[in-house]
Tab-separated table of C-alpha atoms and ligand atoms in Angstrom:
chain	number	residue	atom	x	y	z
A	243	UNK	CA	11.461	-32.883	-10.432
A	244	UNK	CA	10.345	-36.769	-10.076
A	245	UNK	CA	6.619	-35.926	-9.974
A	246	UNK	CA	7.140	-33.918	-13.304
A	247	UNK	CA	9.727	-36.293	-14.926
A	248	UNK	CA	6.756	-38.525	-14.149
A	249	UNK	CA	4.070	-36.765	-16.104
A	250	UNK	CA	4.454	-37.809	-19.597
A	251	UNK	CA	4.375	-41.612	-18.249
A	252	UNK	CA	1.638	-41.487	-16.255
A	253	UNK	CA	0.312	-39.855	-19.469
A	254	UNK	CA	0.293	-43.254	-20.443
A	255	UNK	CA	-1.505	-44.169	-17.174
A	256	UNK	CA	-3.942	-43.238	-15.503
A	257	UNK	CA	-3.786	-39.796	-16.266
A	258	UNK	CA	-5.752	-41.377	-19.671
A	259	UNK	CA	-9.180	-41.242	-18.389
A	260	UNK	CA	-12.206	-40.203	-20.106
A	261	UNK	CA	-11.377	-36.544	-19.395
A	262	UNK	CA	-8.075	-36.786	-19.168
A	263	UNK	CA	-6.685	-33.121	-20.222
A	264	UNK	CA	-3.150	-35.087	-20.989
A	265	UNK	CA	-4.395	-37.817	-23.555
A	266	UNK	CA	-5.125	-35.166	-26.021
A	267	UNK	CA	-7.010	-36.579	-29.661
A	268	UNK	CA	-7.145	-33.048	-31.564
A	269	UNK	CA	-5.074	-30.130	-32.764
A	270	UNK	CA	-6.920	-27.673	-30.270
A	271	UNK	CA	-6.452	-29.958	-26.969
A	272	UNK	CA	-2.920	-30.579	-28.256
A	273	UNK	CA	-1.804	-26.778	-28.377
A	274	UNK	CA	-3.592	-25.689	-24.603
A	275	UNK	CA	-1.901	-29.322	-23.322
A	276	UNK	CA	1.462	-27.204	-25.601
A	277	UNK	CA	0.886	-24.469	-23.635
A	278	UNK	CA	0.373	-26.061	-20.159
A	279	UNK	CA	3.731	-27.728	-20.672
A	280	UNK	CA	5.793	-25.088	-21.797
A	281	UNK	CA	4.708	-22.774	-18.075
A	282	UNK	CA	5.029	-26.384	-16.079
A	283	UNK	CA	8.770	-26.443	-17.622
A	284	UNK	CA	9.585	-22.490	-17.318
A	285	UNK	CA	8.097	-22.277	-13.367
A	286	UNK	CA	9.559	-26.430	-12.514
A	287	UNK	CA	13.516	-24.702	-13.757
A	288	UNK	CA	12.518	-21.552	-11.451
A	289	UNK	CA	11.768	-23.560	-8.681
A	290	UNK	CA	14.715	-25.840	-9.054
A	291	UNK	CA	17.053	-22.911	-9.253
A	292	UNK	CA	16.053	-21.086	-6.227
A	293	UNK	CA	15.807	-24.533	-4.229
A	294	UNK	CA	18.854	-24.690	-4.877
A	295	UNK	CA	20.176	-21.685	-3.809
A	296	UNK	CA	18.147	-21.523	-1.086
A	297	UNK	CA	19.195	-25.320	-0.488
A	298	UNK	CA	22.781	-24.286	-0.900
A	299	UNK	CA	22.733	-20.925	1.565
A	300	UNK	CA	21.139	-22.608	4.295
A	301	UNK	CA	23.477	-25.465	4.413
A	302	UNK	CA	26.651	-22.785	4.254
A	303	UNK	CA	25.863	-19.918	6.197
A	304	UNK	CA	24.140	-22.735	8.913
A	305	UNK	CA	25.127	-22.288	12.775
A	306	UNK	CA	27.800	-25.042	13.092
A	307	UNK	CA	28.599	-24.827	17.077
A	308	UNK	CA	27.452	-22.494	19.320
A	309	UNK	CA	30.092	-19.962	18.885
A	310	UNK	CA	27.976	-19.991	15.739
A	311	UNK	CA	25.021	-18.510	16.788
A	312	UNK	CA	25.792	-16.054	18.692
A	313	UNK	CA	28.211	-14.286	15.909
A	314	UNK	CA	27.695	-11.270	13.992
A	315	UNK	CA	25.587	-11.705	10.989
A	316	UNK	CA	28.236	-11.616	8.087
A	317	UNK	CA	28.781	-7.844	6.211
A	318	UNK	CA	25.504	-7.331	4.311
A	319	UNK	CA	25.717	-6.884	0.935
A	320	UNK	CA	22.851	-5.708	-1.673
A	321	UNK	CA	22.473	-4.089	-4.555
A	322	UNK	CA	24.699	-5.322	-6.925
A	323	UNK	CA	23.994	-4.185	-9.949
A	324	UNK	CA	24.820	-7.347	-12.101
A	325	UNK	CA	22.885	-9.349	-10.231
A	326	UNK	CA	20.351	-7.512	-10.008
A	327	UNK	CA	20.353	-6.560	-13.577
A	328	UNK	CA	20.087	-10.251	-14.389
A	329	UNK	CA	17.807	-11.061	-12.127
A	330	UNK	CA	15.611	-8.366	-14.532
A	331	UNK	CA	16.520	-9.772	-17.546
A	332	UNK	CA	16.185	-13.499	-16.962
A	333	UNK	CA	12.598	-13.335	-15.745
A	334	UNK	CA	11.556	-10.618	-18.411
A	335	UNK	CA	12.682	-14.006	-20.581
A	336	UNK	CA	11.184	-16.629	-18.553
A	337	UNK	CA	7.432	-14.200	-19.079
A	338	UNK	CA	8.981	-14.484	-23.044
A	339	UNK	CA	9.492	-18.047	-23.556
A	340	UNK	CA	6.068	-18.593	-21.868
A	341	UNK	CA	4.277	-15.205	-23.350
A	342	UNK	CA	5.036	-16.619	-26.953
A	343	UNK	CA	3.271	-19.934	-27.288
A	344	UNK	CA	0.251	-19.023	-25.193
A	345	UNK	CA	-0.247	-15.994	-27.756
A	346	UNK	CA	0.332	-17.960	-30.311
A	347	UNK	CA	-1.935	-20.954	-28.802
A	348	UNK	CA	-4.715	-17.999	-28.202
A	349	UNK	CA	-4.823	-16.969	-31.683
A	350	UNK	CA	-4.652	-20.811	-33.268
A	351	UNK	CA	-7.402	-22.245	-30.629
A	352	UNK	CA	-9.967	-18.826	-31.062
A	353	UNK	CA	-11.521	-20.210	-34.500
A	354	UNK	CA	-10.725	-22.306	-37.397
A	355	UNK	CA	-7.578	-21.420	-38.875
A	356	UNK	CA	-8.399	-19.363	-41.925
A	357	UNK	CA	-6.909	-22.109	-44.454
A	358	UNK	CA	-9.121	-24.715	-43.421
A	359	UNK	CA	-12.685	-22.291	-42.920
A	360	UNK	CA	-14.065	-23.735	-45.885
A	361	UNK	CA	-13.957	-27.335	-44.707
A	362	UNK	CA	-15.082	-26.299	-41.264
A	363	UNK	CA	-18.457	-27.854	-39.888
A	364	UNK	CA	-20.374	-26.012	-37.694
A	365	UNK	CA	-23.085	-26.937	-35.535
A	366	UNK	CA	-24.737	-24.787	-31.908
A	367	UNK	CA	-24.527	-26.407	-28.787
A	368	UNK	CA	-26.971	-24.588	-26.436
A	369	UNK	CA	-26.483	-24.981	-22.787
A	370	UNK	CA	-29.880	-26.011	-20.424
A	371	UNK	CA	-30.085	-26.268	-16.923
A	372	UNK	CA	-28.806	-29.406	-17.480
A	373	UNK	CA	-28.220	-30.612	-20.644
A	374	UNK	CA	-26.660	-29.569	-23.854
A	375	UNK	CA	-29.221	-29.211	-27.147
A	376	UNK	CA	-26.940	-29.344	-30.873
A	377	UNK	CA	-28.058	-28.089	-33.094
A	378	UNK	CA	-27.321	-28.642	-37.843
A	379	UNK	CA	-27.711	-25.450	-38.883
A	380	UNK	CA	-27.345	-26.686	-42.469
A	381	UNK	CA	-29.068	-29.698	-42.124
A	382	UNK	CA	-32.624	-28.429	-42.426
A	383	UNK	CA	-35.536	-30.824	-41.300
A	384	UNK	CA	-39.038	-30.418	-41.705
A	385	UNK	CA	-41.162	-29.385	-38.704
A	386	UNK	CA	-44.785	-30.229	-37.142
A	387	UNK	CA	-46.876	-27.045	-37.628
A	388	UNK	CA	-45.188	-26.513	-41.360
A	389	UNK	CA	-41.918	-24.890	-42.713
A	390	UNK	CA	-38.298	-26.809	-41.753
A	391	UNK	CA	-35.566	-25.798	-38.970
A	392	UNK	CA	-32.063	-27.347	-38.186
A	393	UNK	CA	-31.960	-30.873	-37.359
A	394	UNK	CA	-31.682	-31.203	-33.612
A	395	UNK	CA	-30.240	-33.467	-30.823
A	396	UNK	CA	-29.124	-33.256	-27.532
A	397	UNK	CA	-26.480	-34.377	-25.453
A	398	UNK	CA	-24.768	-36.406	-27.891
A	399	UNK	CA	-22.701	-34.674	-30.706
A	400	UNK	CA	-22.050	-36.532	-33.723
A	401	UNK	CA	-19.109	-34.389	-35.823
A	402	UNK	CA	-16.986	-35.858	-38.802
A	403	UNK	CA	-13.918	-36.882	-37.807
A	404	UNK	CA	-10.440	-34.977	-39.504
A	405	UNK	CA	-11.946	-31.695	-39.884
A	406	UNK	CA	-12.365	-28.852	-37.920
A	407	UNK	CA	-15.409	-28.116	-36.182
A	408	UNK	CA	-16.866	-24.720	-35.222
A	409	UNK	CA	-19.082	-25.060	-32.165
A	410	UNK	CA	-21.569	-21.888	-31.830
A	411	UNK	CA	-21.905	-21.612	-28.046
A	412	UNK	CA	-25.423	-19.809	-26.887
A	413	UNK	CA	-27.349	-20.763	-23.377
A	414	UNK	CA	-30.632	-20.081	-22.541
A	415	UNK	CA	-30.560	-19.726	-19.102
A	416	UNK	CA	-27.447	-19.426	-16.747
A	417	UNK	CA	-24.062	-19.498	-17.693
A	418	UNK	CA	-22.206	-23.079	-18.950
A	419	UNK	CA	-19.606	-23.992	-20.025
A	420	UNK	CA	-18.633	-26.204	-22.675
A	421	UNK	CA	-15.865	-28.549	-22.068
A	422	UNK	CA	-14.045	-31.677	-24.215
A	423	UNK	CA	-11.095	-32.212	-22.487
A	424	UNK	CA	-9.755	-34.455	-25.542
A	425	UNK	CA	-10.482	-32.306	-27.932
A	426	UNK	CA	-10.860	-28.758	-27.014
A	427	UNK	CA	-12.185	-26.202	-24.301
A	428	UNK	CA	-13.080	-24.218	-22.275
A	429	UNK	CA	-15.586	-21.588	-23.248
A	430	UNK	CA	-18.047	-20.093	-21.515
A	431	UNK	CA	-22.430	-19.925	-22.840
A	432	UNK	CA	-23.237	-16.546	-21.589
A	433	UNK	CA	-26.315	-15.540	-21.940
A	434	UNK	CA	-27.330	-12.810	-25.244
A	435	UNK	CA	-23.766	-13.171	-25.887
A	436	UNK	CA	-22.798	-15.088	-28.641
A	437	UNK	CA	-19.617	-17.206	-28.123
A	438	UNK	CA	-17.849	-19.894	-30.009
A	439	UNK	CA	-14.820	-22.078	-30.144
A	440	UNK	CA	-13.568	-24.946	-32.180
A	441	UNK	CA	-12.141	-28.072	-32.146
A	442	UNK	CA	-10.976	-31.160	-34.181
A	443	UNK	CA	-10.913	-35.083	-33.947
A	444	UNK	CA	-7.878	-35.994	-35.807
A	445	UNK	CA	-9.233	-39.910	-35.839
A	446	UNK	CA	-13.199	-41.378	-35.213
A	447	UNK	CA	-14.075	-41.800	-31.263
A	448	UNK	CA	-15.916	-41.584	-28.326
A	449	UNK	CA	-15.716	-38.638	-26.049
A	450	UNK	CA	-16.853	-37.180	-23.001
A	451	UNK	CA	-17.471	-33.749	-22.338
A	452	UNK	CA	-18.464	-31.493	-19.635
A	453	UNK	CA	-20.094	-28.554	-18.059
A	454	UNK	CA	-17.329	-26.719	-16.620
A	455	UNK	CA	-19.185	-23.442	-14.670
A	456	UNK	CA	-21.094	-24.213	-12.045
A	457	UNK	CA	-24.755	-23.610	-12.984
A	458	UNK	CA	-26.842	-24.648	-9.997
A	459	UNK	CA	-28.090	-28.129	-8.350
A	460	UNK	CA	-27.042	-29.946	-10.982
A	461	UNK	CA	-23.773	-28.780	-12.708
A	462	UNK	CA	-21.789	-32.087	-11.499
A	463	UNK	CA	-24.301	-34.260	-13.748
A	464	UNK	CA	-24.303	-31.865	-16.901
A	465	UNK	CA	-22.282	-33.866	-18.610
A	466	UNK	CA	-22.273	-35.016	-22.833
A	467	UNK	CA	-20.447	-36.839	-25.372
A	468	UNK	CA	-19.000	-36.027	-28.587
A	469	UNK	CA	-18.762	-38.949	-30.910
A	470	UNK	CA	-16.255	-38.516	-34.330
A	471	UNK	CA	-17.132	-40.570	-37.546
A	472	UNK	CA	-14.928	-41.079	-40.865
A	473	UNK	CA	-17.041	-38.660	-43.015
A	474	UNK	CA	-19.325	-40.610	-45.151
A	475	UNK	CA	-20.622	-42.589	-41.555
A	476	UNK	CA	-21.587	-38.808	-40.888
A	477	UNK	CA	-23.017	-38.330	-43.338
A	478	UNK	CA	-25.340	-42.004	-43.062
A	479	UNK	CA	-26.090	-40.426	-39.569
A	480	UNK	CA	-27.272	-37.246	-40.464
A	481	UNK	CA	-29.334	-38.632	-43.169
A	482	UNK	CA	-31.375	-40.944	-40.777
A	483	UNK	CA	-31.673	-38.065	-38.171
A	484	UNK	CA	-33.322	-36.124	-40.580
A	485	UNK	CA	-35.653	-38.744	-41.175
A	486	UNK	CA	-39.150	-38.794	-39.067
A	487	UNK	CA	-39.677	-40.898	-35.907
A	488	UNK	CA	-38.745	-44.708	-36.145
A	489	UNK	CA	-42.572	-46.051	-35.690
A	490	UNK	CA	-43.766	-49.966	-34.929
A	491	UNK	CA	-46.924	-50.046	-36.044
A	492	UNK	CA	-49.506	-52.457	-33.822
A	493	UNK	CA	-52.709	-54.297	-34.402
A	494	UNK	CA	-55.668	-52.459	-32.271
A	495	UNK	CA	-56.222	-55.397	-30.529
A	496	UNK	CA	-52.594	-56.763	-30.214
A	497	UNK	CA	-51.505	-57.657	-26.611
A	498	UNK	CA	-48.878	-56.877	-24.563
A	499	UNK	CA	-46.302	-60.336	-24.768
A	500	UNK	CA	-43.622	-58.444	-22.496
A	501	UNK	CA	-43.325	-58.994	-18.734
A	502	UNK	CA	-42.689	-56.145	-17.015
A	503	UNK	CA	-38.706	-56.908	-15.728
A	504	UNK	CA	-38.268	-56.091	-12.272
A	505	UNK	CA	-35.310	-53.455	-11.732
A	506	UNK	CA	-35.453	-53.788	-8.141
A	507	UNK	CA	-35.166	-50.378	-6.632
A	508	UNK	CA	-32.647	-47.469	-7.135
A	509	UNK	CA	-30.318	-45.740	-5.081
A	510	UNK	CA	-30.194	-41.493	-5.143
A	511	UNK	CA	-26.985	-41.124	-7.382
A	512	UNK	CA	-26.390	-44.897	-8.092
A	513	UNK	CA	-24.297	-44.940	-10.807
A	514	UNK	CA	-25.383	-45.732	-14.037
A	515	UNK	CA	-22.284	-46.395	-16.471
A	516	UNK	CA	-20.849	-49.662	-16.863
A	517	UNK	CA	-17.029	-51.151	-17.426
A	518	UNK	CA	-18.225	-52.685	-20.025
A	519	UNK	CA	-19.476	-49.876	-22.197
A	520	UNK	CA	-16.367	-48.445	-21.965
A	521	UNK	CA	-14.326	-51.289	-22.683
A	522	UNK	CA	-15.732	-50.400	-26.517
A	523	UNK	CA	-17.139	-47.367	-26.096
A	524	UNK	CA	-17.070	-46.778	-30.575
A	525	UNK	CA	-18.361	-50.314	-30.848
A	526	UNK	CA	-21.324	-49.969	-28.740
A	527	UNK	CA	-22.155	-46.565	-29.926
A	528	UNK	CA	-22.663	-48.485	-33.416
A	529	UNK	CA	-24.801	-51.166	-31.689
A	530	UNK	CA	-27.042	-48.864	-30.394
A	531	UNK	CA	-28.022	-47.323	-34.520
A	532	UNK	CA	-28.730	-50.879	-35.125
A	533	UNK	CA	-32.608	-50.699	-35.710
A	534	UNK	CA	-33.927	-54.170	-33.867
A	535	UNK	CA	-35.284	-57.268	-35.866
A	536	UNK	CA	-38.129	-58.279	-36.079
A	537	UNK	CA	-39.577	-60.337	-33.022
A	538	UNK	CA	-36.800	-58.256	-30.707
A	539	UNK	CA	-39.145	-55.766	-30.208
A	540	UNK	CA	-43.260	-56.083	-28.373
A	541	UNK	CA	-45.029	-53.689	-31.285
A	542	UNK	CA	-48.560	-52.861	-28.494
A	543	UNK	CA	-45.620	-52.453	-25.730
A	544	UNK	CA	-44.141	-49.391	-27.922
A	545	UNK	CA	-47.815	-48.515	-28.831
A	546	UNK	CA	-49.131	-48.383	-24.677
A	547	UNK	CA	-45.436	-46.218	-24.798
A	548	UNK	CA	-46.308	-43.921	-27.234
A	549	UNK	CA	-49.985	-43.355	-25.279
A	550	UNK	CA	-48.914	-43.477	-22.356
A	551	UNK	CA	-46.268	-40.028	-23.985
A	552	UNK	CA	-49.167	-38.556	-24.495
A	553	UNK	CA	-51.064	-39.173	-21.322
A	554	UNK	CA	-48.665	-38.013	-19.257
A	555	UNK	CA	-47.328	-34.692	-20.993
A	556	UNK	CA	-44.272	-35.913	-22.045
A	557	UNK	CA	-45.817	-34.611	-25.705
A	558	UNK	CA	-45.692	-31.373	-24.649
A	559	UNK	CA	-42.572	-30.263	-23.446
A	560	UNK	CA	-40.193	-33.172	-25.979
A	561	UNK	CA	-40.026	-33.093	-29.602
A	562	UNK	CA	-40.403	-36.707	-31.116
A	563	UNK	CA	-40.722	-35.323	-35.029
A	564	UNK	CA	-43.676	-37.310	-36.894
A	565	UNK	CA	-45.146	-38.413	-33.509
A	566	UNK	CA	-46.945	-37.137	-30.735
A	567	UNK	CA	-44.426	-35.438	-29.849
A	568	UNK	CA	-44.125	-31.243	-30.190
A	569	UNK	CA	-42.237	-29.991	-27.405
A	570	UNK	CA	-39.637	-27.374	-27.860
A	571	UNK	CA	-38.146	-27.657	-23.809
A	572	UNK	CA	-36.804	-30.744	-23.157
A	573	UNK	CA	-34.151	-32.094	-25.582
A	574	UNK	CA	-35.182	-33.699	-28.771
A	575	UNK	CA	-36.190	-36.921	-28.338
A	576	UNK	CA	-36.238	-38.405	-32.417
A	577	UNK	CA	-34.189	-40.696	-32.057
A	578	UNK	CA	-33.098	-41.168	-28.338
A	579	UNK	CA	-32.935	-45.304	-28.812
A	580	UNK	CA	-30.153	-44.725	-30.497
A	581	UNK	CA	-28.535	-42.158	-27.604
A	582	UNK	CA	-25.255	-44.107	-25.562
A	583	UNK	CA	-26.676	-41.778	-22.798
A	584	UNK	CA	-29.665	-40.440	-20.898
A	585	UNK	CA	-29.803	-38.076	-18.656
A	586	UNK	CA	-27.315	-35.464	-20.455
A	587	UNK	CA	-24.710	-37.942	-20.844
A	588	UNK	CA	-25.154	-39.197	-16.761
A	589	UNK	CA	-26.453	-42.579	-17.356
A	590	UNK	CA	-25.593	-45.689	-19.857
A	591	UNK	CA	-28.765	-45.278	-22.045
A	592	UNK	CA	-30.264	-49.269	-21.022
A	593	UNK	CA	-34.160	-49.937	-20.439
A	594	UNK	CA	-33.468	-49.867	-16.719
A	595	UNK	CA	-31.660	-46.543	-16.306
A	596	UNK	CA	-33.844	-45.164	-18.816
A	597	UNK	CA	-36.656	-46.164	-16.375
A	598	UNK	CA	-35.158	-45.392	-13.542
A	599	UNK	CA	-34.849	-41.740	-14.834
A	600	UNK	CA	-38.325	-41.393	-16.146
A	601	UNK	CA	-40.202	-42.705	-12.863
A	602	UNK	CA	-37.695	-40.981	-10.289
A	603	UNK	CA	-35.922	-38.308	-12.081
A	604	UNK	CA	-35.657	-35.986	-9.034
A	605	UNK	CA	-33.249	-38.915	-7.810
A	606	UNK	CA	-31.547	-39.543	-10.742
A	607	UNK	CA	-30.264	-35.497	-10.977
A	608	UNK	CA	-31.271	-32.622	-8.247
A	609	UNK	CA	-33.566	-30.304	-9.197
A	610	UNK	CA	-33.729	-30.904	-12.697
A	611	UNK	CA	-37.251	-29.111	-14.990
A	612	UNK	CA	-38.321	-32.893	-15.942
A	613	UNK	CA	-39.508	-33.498	-12.249
A	614	UNK	CA	-40.498	-30.057	-10.953
A	615	UNK	CA	-41.653	-29.157	-14.625
A	616	UNK	CA	-40.815	-25.059	-14.129
A	617	UNK	CA	-40.927	-23.074	-17.625
A	618	UNK	CA	-38.817	-20.507	-18.507
A	619	UNK	CA	-41.427	-18.196	-20.243
A	620	UNK	CA	-40.863	-14.383	-21.428
A	621	UNK	CA	-42.668	-13.177	-18.798
A	622	UNK	CA	-40.399	-15.638	-16.212
A	623	UNK	CA	-40.519	-19.006	-14.693
A	624	UNK	CA	-43.915	-20.911	-14.530
A	625	UNK	CA	-43.980	-23.406	-12.116
A	626	UNK	CA	-46.730	-26.247	-13.726
A	627	UNK	CA	-48.149	-29.105	-11.827
A	628	UNK	CA	-45.195	-31.473	-10.915
A	629	UNK	CA	-44.264	-34.604	-12.331
A	630	UNK	CA	-44.081	-36.112	-9.497
A	631	UNK	CA	-43.639	-35.278	-6.493
A	632	UNK	CA	-42.167	-36.728	-2.922
A	633	UNK	CA	-42.037	-36.317	0.803
A	634	UNK	CA	-37.947	-34.363	1.359
A	635	UNK	CA	-38.367	-36.191	5.245
A	636	UNK	CA	-39.906	-39.966	4.138
A	637	UNK	CA	-38.616	-39.917	0.581
A	638	UNK	CA	-42.639	-41.063	0.079
A	639	UNK	CA	-44.036	-40.559	-3.413
A	640	UNK	CA	-46.929	-37.762	-2.532
A	641	UNK	CA	-48.978	-36.678	-5.646
A	642	UNK	CA	-50.933	-33.421	-5.402
A	643	UNK	CA	-53.706	-32.693	-7.656
A	644	UNK	CA	-52.802	-32.679	-11.036
A	645	UNK	CA	-49.322	-34.375	-10.724
A	646	UNK	CA	-47.962	-37.314	-12.636
A	647	UNK	CA	-46.890	-40.147	-11.892
A	648	UNK	CA	-45.347	-42.237	-13.718
A	649	UNK	CA	-47.032	-46.088	-13.024
A	650	UNK	CA	-44.190	-49.090	-13.420
A	651	UNK	CA	-46.722	-50.219	-16.408
A	652	UNK	CA	-46.532	-46.496	-17.729
A	653	UNK	CA	-42.880	-46.366	-17.131
A	654	UNK	CA	-41.921	-50.142	-18.268
A	655	UNK	CA	-44.077	-49.011	-21.573
A	656	UNK	CA	-42.417	-45.633	-22.134
A	657	UNK	CA	-38.790	-47.607	-21.448
A	658	UNK	CA	-40.171	-49.514	-25.306
A	659	UNK	CA	-41.613	-46.695	-27.108
A	660	UNK	CA	-38.190	-44.339	-26.341
A	661	UNK	CA	-35.465	-47.462	-27.174
A	662	UNK	CA	-37.988	-48.120	-30.695
A	663	UNK	CA	-37.352	-44.383	-31.488
A	664	UNK	CA	-33.772	-45.386	-33.288
B	871	CUA	CU1	-24.185	-26.362	-17.007
B	871	CUA	CU2	-22.702	-26.560	-15.259
């Protein structure tokens, strides 16, 4: 009982972490939490009653002396109709008390309420091993080979606050599950099946999401973010997203000025998130959107990165609308510089983490397809000559013919290029 009484208290403290379902920020998660509390209280009351009766009878009928221990058991009675009937009725009542809010919640959370349907915003979330593609089906953008297609982003879903958002859930490979603990969840993304959920962030905010269905080696690090913006900010964000990639021009013979930073070495599974970011996620998100002032970037380095992006075949898998990137297999990178995370919500998008991710992807996210360059085609899985390879025993890089190895200099330039894509 003490523990239960503590829950509301704790929810103001350590139960308010970024993935806490006790710290709800929207009506869907709120409804789900209410069902949890109803079930919890009913079962706790049953626990208290059964526990007290057990404690009382144990105390009342216990052997108090040696004679008691060998005494005949008292006359056994069973089948008292009044007791049995009341227990049956009480159980039914307890089930009804749980069932009514549960069923109401199932109906409510299933889809956007009828009377709010006309103000609902629609997005598509598509699961990949191990990242999320987000599509805005009502926002069209011109495509490299002509025609238009919906605006695409990855791993950070930006939505309007104070409005229901209907999320259509799809997957291209295995079963994933879409979960934003503070807003809504979880609903599975199942191959060849159209699922959906809806959610609403009451206020602008920055929310953590997580794949909640085991989907292979890097399931645990298949994360994402949801950023809810006020209506005007959201409209501005959309407008900027729809533009082609930002281009930083450099003179043909311009010299690279920015010296190669020393990023040191990285451990496997090294954390990539800072407390400074968590202290003010929205402030940080806004700062990430700002275009660097003149002189803050090295145009020659960015141009070198853009070349490295093509030479290392990045462009074959990733889209950078308006630049050379035309692939559809990996995340769209047209605005990667304005996202707060890389590697599907795993690492804060700092130059250091970006460098680590593109030079040693296998040590950040085991099994990821950027490293293995495995491609799912209609005829099955095709293994391409890899990105980089590493001897599992020694940890040494062992490039085989045809392998891509991003050199430190290329990594440095690629970071500058990707960071410029705001
Ligand atoms: Cu996707 Cu677990």
